[in-house]
PDB file of C-alpha atoms in Angstrom:
ATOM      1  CA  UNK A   1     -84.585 -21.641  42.423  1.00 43.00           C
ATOM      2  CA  UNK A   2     -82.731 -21.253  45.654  1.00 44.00           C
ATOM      3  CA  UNK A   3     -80.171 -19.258  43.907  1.00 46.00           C
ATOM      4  CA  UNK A   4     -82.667 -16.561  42.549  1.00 47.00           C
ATOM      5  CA  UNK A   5     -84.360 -16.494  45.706  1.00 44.00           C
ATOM      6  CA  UNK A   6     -81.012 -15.183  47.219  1.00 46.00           C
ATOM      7  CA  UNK A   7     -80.691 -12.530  44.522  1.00 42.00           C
ATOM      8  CA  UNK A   8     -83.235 -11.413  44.762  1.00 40.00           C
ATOM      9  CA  UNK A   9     -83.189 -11.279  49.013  1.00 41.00           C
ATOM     10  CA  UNK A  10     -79.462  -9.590  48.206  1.00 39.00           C
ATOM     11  CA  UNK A  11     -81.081  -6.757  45.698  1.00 40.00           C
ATOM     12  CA  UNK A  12     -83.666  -6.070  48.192  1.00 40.00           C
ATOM     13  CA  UNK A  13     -81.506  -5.553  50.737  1.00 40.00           C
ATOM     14  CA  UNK A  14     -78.929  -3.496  48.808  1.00 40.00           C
ATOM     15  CA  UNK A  15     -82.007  -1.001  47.608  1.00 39.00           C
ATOM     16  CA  UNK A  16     -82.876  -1.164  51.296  1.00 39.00           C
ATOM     17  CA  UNK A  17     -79.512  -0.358  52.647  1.00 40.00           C
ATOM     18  CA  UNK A  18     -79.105   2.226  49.939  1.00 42.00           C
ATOM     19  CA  UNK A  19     -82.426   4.002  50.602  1.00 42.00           C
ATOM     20  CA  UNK A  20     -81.815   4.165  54.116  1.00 48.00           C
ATOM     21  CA  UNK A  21     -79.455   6.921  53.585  1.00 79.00           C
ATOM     22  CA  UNK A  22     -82.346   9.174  52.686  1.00 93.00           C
ATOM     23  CA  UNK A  23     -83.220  11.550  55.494  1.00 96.00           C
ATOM     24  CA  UNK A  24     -86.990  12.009  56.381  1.00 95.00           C
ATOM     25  CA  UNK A  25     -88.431  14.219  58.535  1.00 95.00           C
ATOM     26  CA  UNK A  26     -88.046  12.333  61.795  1.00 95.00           C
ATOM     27  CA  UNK A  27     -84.590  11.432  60.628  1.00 95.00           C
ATOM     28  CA  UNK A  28     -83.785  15.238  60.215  1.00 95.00           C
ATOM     29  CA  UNK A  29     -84.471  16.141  63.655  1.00 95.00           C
ATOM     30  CA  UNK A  30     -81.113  14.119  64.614  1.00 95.00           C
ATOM     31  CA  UNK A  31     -79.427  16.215  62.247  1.00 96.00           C
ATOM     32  CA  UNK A  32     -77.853  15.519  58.771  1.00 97.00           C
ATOM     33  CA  UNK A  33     -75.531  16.452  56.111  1.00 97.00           C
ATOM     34  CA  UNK A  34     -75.740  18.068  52.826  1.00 97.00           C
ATOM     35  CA  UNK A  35     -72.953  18.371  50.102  1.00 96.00           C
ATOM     36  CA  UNK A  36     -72.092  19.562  46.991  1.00 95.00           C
ATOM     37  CA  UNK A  37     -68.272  20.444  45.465  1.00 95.00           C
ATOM     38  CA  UNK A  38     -66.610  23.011  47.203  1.00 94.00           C
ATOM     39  CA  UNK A  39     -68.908  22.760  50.611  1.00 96.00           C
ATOM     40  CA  UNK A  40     -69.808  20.649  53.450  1.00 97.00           C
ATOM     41  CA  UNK A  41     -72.850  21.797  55.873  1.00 98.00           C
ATOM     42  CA  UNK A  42     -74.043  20.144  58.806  1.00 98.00           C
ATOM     43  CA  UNK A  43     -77.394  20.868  59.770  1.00 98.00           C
ATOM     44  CA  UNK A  44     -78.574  20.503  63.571  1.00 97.00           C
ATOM     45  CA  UNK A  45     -81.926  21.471  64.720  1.00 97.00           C
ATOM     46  CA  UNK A  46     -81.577  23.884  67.973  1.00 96.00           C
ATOM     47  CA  UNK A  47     -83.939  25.787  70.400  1.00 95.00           C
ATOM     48  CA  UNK A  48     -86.277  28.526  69.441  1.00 94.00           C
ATOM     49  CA  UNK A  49     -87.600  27.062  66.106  1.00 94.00           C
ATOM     50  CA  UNK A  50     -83.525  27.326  65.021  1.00 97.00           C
ATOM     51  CA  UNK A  51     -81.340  25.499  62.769  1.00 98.00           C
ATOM     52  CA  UNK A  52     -77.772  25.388  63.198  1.00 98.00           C
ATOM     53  CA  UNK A  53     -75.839  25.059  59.924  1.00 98.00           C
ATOM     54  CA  UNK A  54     -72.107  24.354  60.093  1.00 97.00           C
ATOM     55  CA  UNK A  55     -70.554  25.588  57.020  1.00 97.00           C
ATOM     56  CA  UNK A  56     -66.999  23.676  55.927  1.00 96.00           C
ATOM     57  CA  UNK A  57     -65.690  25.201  52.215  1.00 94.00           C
ATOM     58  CA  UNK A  58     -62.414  24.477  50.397  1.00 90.00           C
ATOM     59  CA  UNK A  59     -61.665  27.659  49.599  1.00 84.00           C
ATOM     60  CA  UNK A  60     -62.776  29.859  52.352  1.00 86.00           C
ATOM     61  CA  UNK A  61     -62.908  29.700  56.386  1.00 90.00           C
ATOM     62  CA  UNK A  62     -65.688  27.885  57.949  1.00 95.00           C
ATOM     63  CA  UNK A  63     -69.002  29.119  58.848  1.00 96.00           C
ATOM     64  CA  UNK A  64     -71.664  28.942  61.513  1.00 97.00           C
ATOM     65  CA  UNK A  65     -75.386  30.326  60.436  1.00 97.00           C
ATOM     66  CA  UNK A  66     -78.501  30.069  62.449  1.00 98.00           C
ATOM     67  CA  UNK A  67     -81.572  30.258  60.423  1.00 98.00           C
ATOM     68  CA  UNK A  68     -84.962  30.187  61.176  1.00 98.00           C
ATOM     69  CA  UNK A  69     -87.080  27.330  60.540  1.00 97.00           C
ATOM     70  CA  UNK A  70     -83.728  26.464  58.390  1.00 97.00           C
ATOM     71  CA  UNK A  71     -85.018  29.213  56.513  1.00 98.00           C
ATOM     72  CA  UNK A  72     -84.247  32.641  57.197  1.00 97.00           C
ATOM     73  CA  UNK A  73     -80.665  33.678  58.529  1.00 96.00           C
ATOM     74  CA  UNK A  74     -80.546  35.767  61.736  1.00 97.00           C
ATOM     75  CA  UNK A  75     -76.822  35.287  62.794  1.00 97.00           C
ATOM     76  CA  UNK A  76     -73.567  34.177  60.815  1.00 96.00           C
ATOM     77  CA  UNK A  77     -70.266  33.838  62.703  1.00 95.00           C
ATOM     78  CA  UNK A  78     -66.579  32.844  60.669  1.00 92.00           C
ATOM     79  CA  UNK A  79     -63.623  34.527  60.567  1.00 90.00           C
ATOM     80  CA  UNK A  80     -64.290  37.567  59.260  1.00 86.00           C
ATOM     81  CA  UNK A  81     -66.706  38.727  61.680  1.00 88.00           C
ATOM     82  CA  UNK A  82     -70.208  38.414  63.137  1.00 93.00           C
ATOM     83  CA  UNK A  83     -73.515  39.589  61.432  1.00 94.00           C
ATOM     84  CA  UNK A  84     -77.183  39.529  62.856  1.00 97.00           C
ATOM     85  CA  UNK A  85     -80.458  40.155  61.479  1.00 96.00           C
ATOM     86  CA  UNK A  86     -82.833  41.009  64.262  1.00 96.00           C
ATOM     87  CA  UNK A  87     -86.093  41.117  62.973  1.00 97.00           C
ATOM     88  CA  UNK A  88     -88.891  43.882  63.756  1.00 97.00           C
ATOM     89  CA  UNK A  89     -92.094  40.911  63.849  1.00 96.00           C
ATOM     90  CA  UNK A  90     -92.238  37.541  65.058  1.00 96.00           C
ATOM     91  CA  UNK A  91     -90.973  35.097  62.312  1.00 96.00           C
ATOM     92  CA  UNK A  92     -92.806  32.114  63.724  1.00 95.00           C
ATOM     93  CA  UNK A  93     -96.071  33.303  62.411  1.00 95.00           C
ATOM     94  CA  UNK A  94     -94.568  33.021  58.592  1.00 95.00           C
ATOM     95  CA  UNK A  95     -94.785  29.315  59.124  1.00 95.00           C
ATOM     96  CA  UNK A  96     -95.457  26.395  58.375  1.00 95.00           C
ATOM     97  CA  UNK A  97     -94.876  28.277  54.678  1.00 96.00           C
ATOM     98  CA  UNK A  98     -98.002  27.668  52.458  1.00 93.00           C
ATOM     99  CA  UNK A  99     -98.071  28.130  48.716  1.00 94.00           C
ATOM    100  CA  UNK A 100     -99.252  31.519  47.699  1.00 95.00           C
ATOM    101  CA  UNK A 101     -98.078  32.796  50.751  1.00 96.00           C
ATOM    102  CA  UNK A 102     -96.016  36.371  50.866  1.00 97.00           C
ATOM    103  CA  UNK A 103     -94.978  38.334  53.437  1.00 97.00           C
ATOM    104  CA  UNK A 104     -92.574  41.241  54.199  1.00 97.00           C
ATOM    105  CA  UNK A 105     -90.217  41.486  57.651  1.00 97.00           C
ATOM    106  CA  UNK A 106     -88.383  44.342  58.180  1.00 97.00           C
ATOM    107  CA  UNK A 107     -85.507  43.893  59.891  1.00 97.00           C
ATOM    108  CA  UNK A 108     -81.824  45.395  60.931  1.00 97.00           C
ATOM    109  CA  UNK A 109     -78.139  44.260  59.913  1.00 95.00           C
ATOM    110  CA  UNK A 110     -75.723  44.329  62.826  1.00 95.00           C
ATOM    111  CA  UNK A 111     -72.476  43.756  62.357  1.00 92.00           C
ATOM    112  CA  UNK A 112     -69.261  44.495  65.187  1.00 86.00           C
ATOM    113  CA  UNK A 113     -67.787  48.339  64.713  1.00 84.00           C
ATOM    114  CA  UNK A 114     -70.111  48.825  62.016  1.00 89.00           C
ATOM    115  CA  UNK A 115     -73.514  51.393  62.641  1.00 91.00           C
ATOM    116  CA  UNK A 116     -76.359  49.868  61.041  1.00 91.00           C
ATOM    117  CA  UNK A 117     -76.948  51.690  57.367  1.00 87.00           C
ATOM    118  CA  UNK A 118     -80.847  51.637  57.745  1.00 93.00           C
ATOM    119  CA  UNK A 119     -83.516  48.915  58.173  1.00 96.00           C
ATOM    120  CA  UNK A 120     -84.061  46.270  55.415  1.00 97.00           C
ATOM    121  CA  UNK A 121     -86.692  44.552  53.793  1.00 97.00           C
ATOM    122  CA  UNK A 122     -86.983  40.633  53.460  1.00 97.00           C
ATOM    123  CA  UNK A 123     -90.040  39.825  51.072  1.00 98.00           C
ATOM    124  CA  UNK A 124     -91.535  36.462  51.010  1.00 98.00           C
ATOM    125  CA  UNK A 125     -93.354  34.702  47.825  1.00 98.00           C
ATOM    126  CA  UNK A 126     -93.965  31.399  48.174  1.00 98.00           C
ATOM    127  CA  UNK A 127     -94.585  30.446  44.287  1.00 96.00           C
ATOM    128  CA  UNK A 128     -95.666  27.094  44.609  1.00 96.00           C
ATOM    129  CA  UNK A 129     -94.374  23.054  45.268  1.00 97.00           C
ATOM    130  CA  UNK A 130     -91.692  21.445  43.380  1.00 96.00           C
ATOM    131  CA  UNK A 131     -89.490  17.853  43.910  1.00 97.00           C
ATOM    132  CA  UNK A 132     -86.083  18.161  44.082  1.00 97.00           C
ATOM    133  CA  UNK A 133     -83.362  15.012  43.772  1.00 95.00           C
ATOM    134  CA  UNK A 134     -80.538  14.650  46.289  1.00 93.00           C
ATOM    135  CA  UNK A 135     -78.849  11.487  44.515  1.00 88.00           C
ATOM    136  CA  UNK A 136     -81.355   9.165  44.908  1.00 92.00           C
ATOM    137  CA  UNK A 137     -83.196  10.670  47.295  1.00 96.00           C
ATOM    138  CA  UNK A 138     -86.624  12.929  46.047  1.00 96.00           C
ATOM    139  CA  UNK A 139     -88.036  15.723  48.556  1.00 97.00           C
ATOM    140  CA  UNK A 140     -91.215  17.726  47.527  1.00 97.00           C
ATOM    141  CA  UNK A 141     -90.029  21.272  47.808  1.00 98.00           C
ATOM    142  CA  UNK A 142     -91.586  24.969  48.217  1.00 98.00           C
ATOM    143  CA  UNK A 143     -90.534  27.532  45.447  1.00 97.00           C
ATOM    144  CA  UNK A 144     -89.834  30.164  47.655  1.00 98.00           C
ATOM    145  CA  UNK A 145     -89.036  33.397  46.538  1.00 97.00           C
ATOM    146  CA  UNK A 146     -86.778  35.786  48.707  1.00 97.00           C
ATOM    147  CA  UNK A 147     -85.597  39.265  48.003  1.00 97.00           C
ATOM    148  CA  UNK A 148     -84.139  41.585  50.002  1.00 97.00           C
ATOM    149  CA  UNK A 149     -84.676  45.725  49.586  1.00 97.00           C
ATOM    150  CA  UNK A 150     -82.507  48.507  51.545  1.00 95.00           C
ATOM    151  CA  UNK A 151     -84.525  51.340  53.289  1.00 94.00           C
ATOM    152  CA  UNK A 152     -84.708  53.480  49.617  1.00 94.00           C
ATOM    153  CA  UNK A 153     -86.909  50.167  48.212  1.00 95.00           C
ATOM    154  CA  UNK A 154     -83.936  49.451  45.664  1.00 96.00           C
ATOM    155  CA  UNK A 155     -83.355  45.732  45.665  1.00 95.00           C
ATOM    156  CA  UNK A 156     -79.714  44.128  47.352  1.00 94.00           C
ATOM    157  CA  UNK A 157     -80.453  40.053  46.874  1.00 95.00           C
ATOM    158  CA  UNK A 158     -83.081  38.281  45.165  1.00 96.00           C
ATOM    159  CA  UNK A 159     -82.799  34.584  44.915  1.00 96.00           C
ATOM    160  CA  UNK A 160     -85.687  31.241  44.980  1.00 97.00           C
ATOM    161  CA  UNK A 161     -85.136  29.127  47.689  1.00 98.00           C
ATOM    162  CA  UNK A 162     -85.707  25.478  46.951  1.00 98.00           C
ATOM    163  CA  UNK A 163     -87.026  24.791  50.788  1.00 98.00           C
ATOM    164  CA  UNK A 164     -87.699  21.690  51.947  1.00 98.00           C
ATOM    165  CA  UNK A 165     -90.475  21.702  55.434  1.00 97.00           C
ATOM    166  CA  UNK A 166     -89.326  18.269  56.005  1.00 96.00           C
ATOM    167  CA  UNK A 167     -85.751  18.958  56.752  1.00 97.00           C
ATOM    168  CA  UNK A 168     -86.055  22.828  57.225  1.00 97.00           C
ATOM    169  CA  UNK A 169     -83.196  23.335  54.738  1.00 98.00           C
ATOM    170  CA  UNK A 170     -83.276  25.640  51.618  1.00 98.00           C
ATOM    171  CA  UNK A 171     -81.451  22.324  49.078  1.00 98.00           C
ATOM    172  CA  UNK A 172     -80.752  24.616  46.297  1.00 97.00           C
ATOM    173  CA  UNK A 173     -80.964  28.069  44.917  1.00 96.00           C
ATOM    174  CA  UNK A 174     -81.999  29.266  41.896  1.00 95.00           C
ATOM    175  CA  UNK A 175     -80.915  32.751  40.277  1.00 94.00           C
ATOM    176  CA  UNK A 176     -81.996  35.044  37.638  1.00 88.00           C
ATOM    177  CA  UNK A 177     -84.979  32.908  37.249  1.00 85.00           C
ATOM    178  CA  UNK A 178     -86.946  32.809  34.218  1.00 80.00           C
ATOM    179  CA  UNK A 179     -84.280  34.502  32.289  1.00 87.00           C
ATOM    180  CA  UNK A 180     -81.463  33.365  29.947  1.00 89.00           C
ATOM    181  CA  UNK A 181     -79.015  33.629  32.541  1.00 89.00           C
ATOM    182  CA  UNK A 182     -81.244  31.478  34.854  1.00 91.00           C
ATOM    183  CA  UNK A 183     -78.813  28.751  37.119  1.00 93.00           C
ATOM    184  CA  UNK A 184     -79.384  26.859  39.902  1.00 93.00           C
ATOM    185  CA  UNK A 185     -76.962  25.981  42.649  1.00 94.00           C
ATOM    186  CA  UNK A 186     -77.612  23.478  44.880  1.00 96.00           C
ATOM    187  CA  UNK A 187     -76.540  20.370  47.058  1.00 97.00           C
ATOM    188  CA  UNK A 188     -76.153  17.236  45.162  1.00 96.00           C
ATOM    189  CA  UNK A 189     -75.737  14.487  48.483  1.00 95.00           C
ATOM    190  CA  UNK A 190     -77.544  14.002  51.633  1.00 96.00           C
ATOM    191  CA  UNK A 191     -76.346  11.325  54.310  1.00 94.00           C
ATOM    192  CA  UNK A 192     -76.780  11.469  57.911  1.00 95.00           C
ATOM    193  CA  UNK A 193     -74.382  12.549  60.990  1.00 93.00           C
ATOM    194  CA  UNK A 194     -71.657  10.291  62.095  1.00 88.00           C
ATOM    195  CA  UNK A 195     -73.162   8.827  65.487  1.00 75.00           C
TER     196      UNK A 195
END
């Protein structure tokens, strides 16, 4: 009896120690990790409603991006150069993101030595609430649909963001949807910072 008893302490403890690694919301706002082949990010929560995403690939240079509400990216430094997108409206009264809830921000690209080719559109469609698996980990999701239109209305990106409000990190995107060509790319392991 004794025996089973300890088993059964020892399994509890494992699925304990295991599900610990899951990061909730008050977790996230110490920061966190999120991998997949190829790419290592490091997000860190920063002033102004900001998230701070350190970007480490295998095949490329690293990355810093600073998105809004982990959401929307306004700067992007790496090797290669610098790029901003300074929007025309405030972007803190798109959130907390809703389902059903669109938007459009117009904005500007600005890059070093390079004139700006004309403002930009960046339309918001929140489609509705999903869950999305990090390992063992489950997060309930927004479906949020983002597409981005040059000055003449013609259409440059167009992606759904799998966004988690918890964490304020988009864990996966999905392209082409609803098409035969439809993929998703996203994360596949969450684990905290190193203290």
């Amino acid at each position: 009896m004794k025996t089973i008893s300890i088993a059964t302490a020892l399994t509890i403890l494992a699925s304990a120690a295991h599900g610990a690694e899951c990061i909730d919301a008050k977790a996230a706002k110490a920061g966190f990790i999120l991998e997949r082949p190829g790419i290592h990010s490091e997000f860190r929560p920063a002033a102004g409603g900001m998230v701070s995403v350190a970007n480490e690939y295998q095949s490329q240079s690293p990355q810093t991006q600073f998105l809004f509400g982990g959401l929307i990216e306004v700067f992007r430094d790496s090797e290669t150069g610098q790029l901003a997108m300074i929007p025309f409206s405030d972007l803190r009264k798109l959130f907390p993101l809703k389902a059903g809830a669109k938007s459009k921000t117009v904005f500007v690209r600005l890059a070093a030595n390079k004139q700006p080719k004309g403002t930009e559109t960046l339309e918001i469609n929140v489609k509705g609430k999903e869950t999305f698996s990090l390992g063992d980990c489950k997060y309930n999701v927004l479906a949020v649909r983002l597409t981005i239109k040059n000055e003449a209305g013609k259409t440059q990106d167009e992606f759904t963001a799998l966004y988690a409000p918890d964490l304020q990190a988009v864990l996966a995107r999905r392209y082409d949807e609803g098409t035969n060509a439809e993929s998703v790319v996203g994360y596949e392991v969450i684990k905290p910072l190193p203290n």
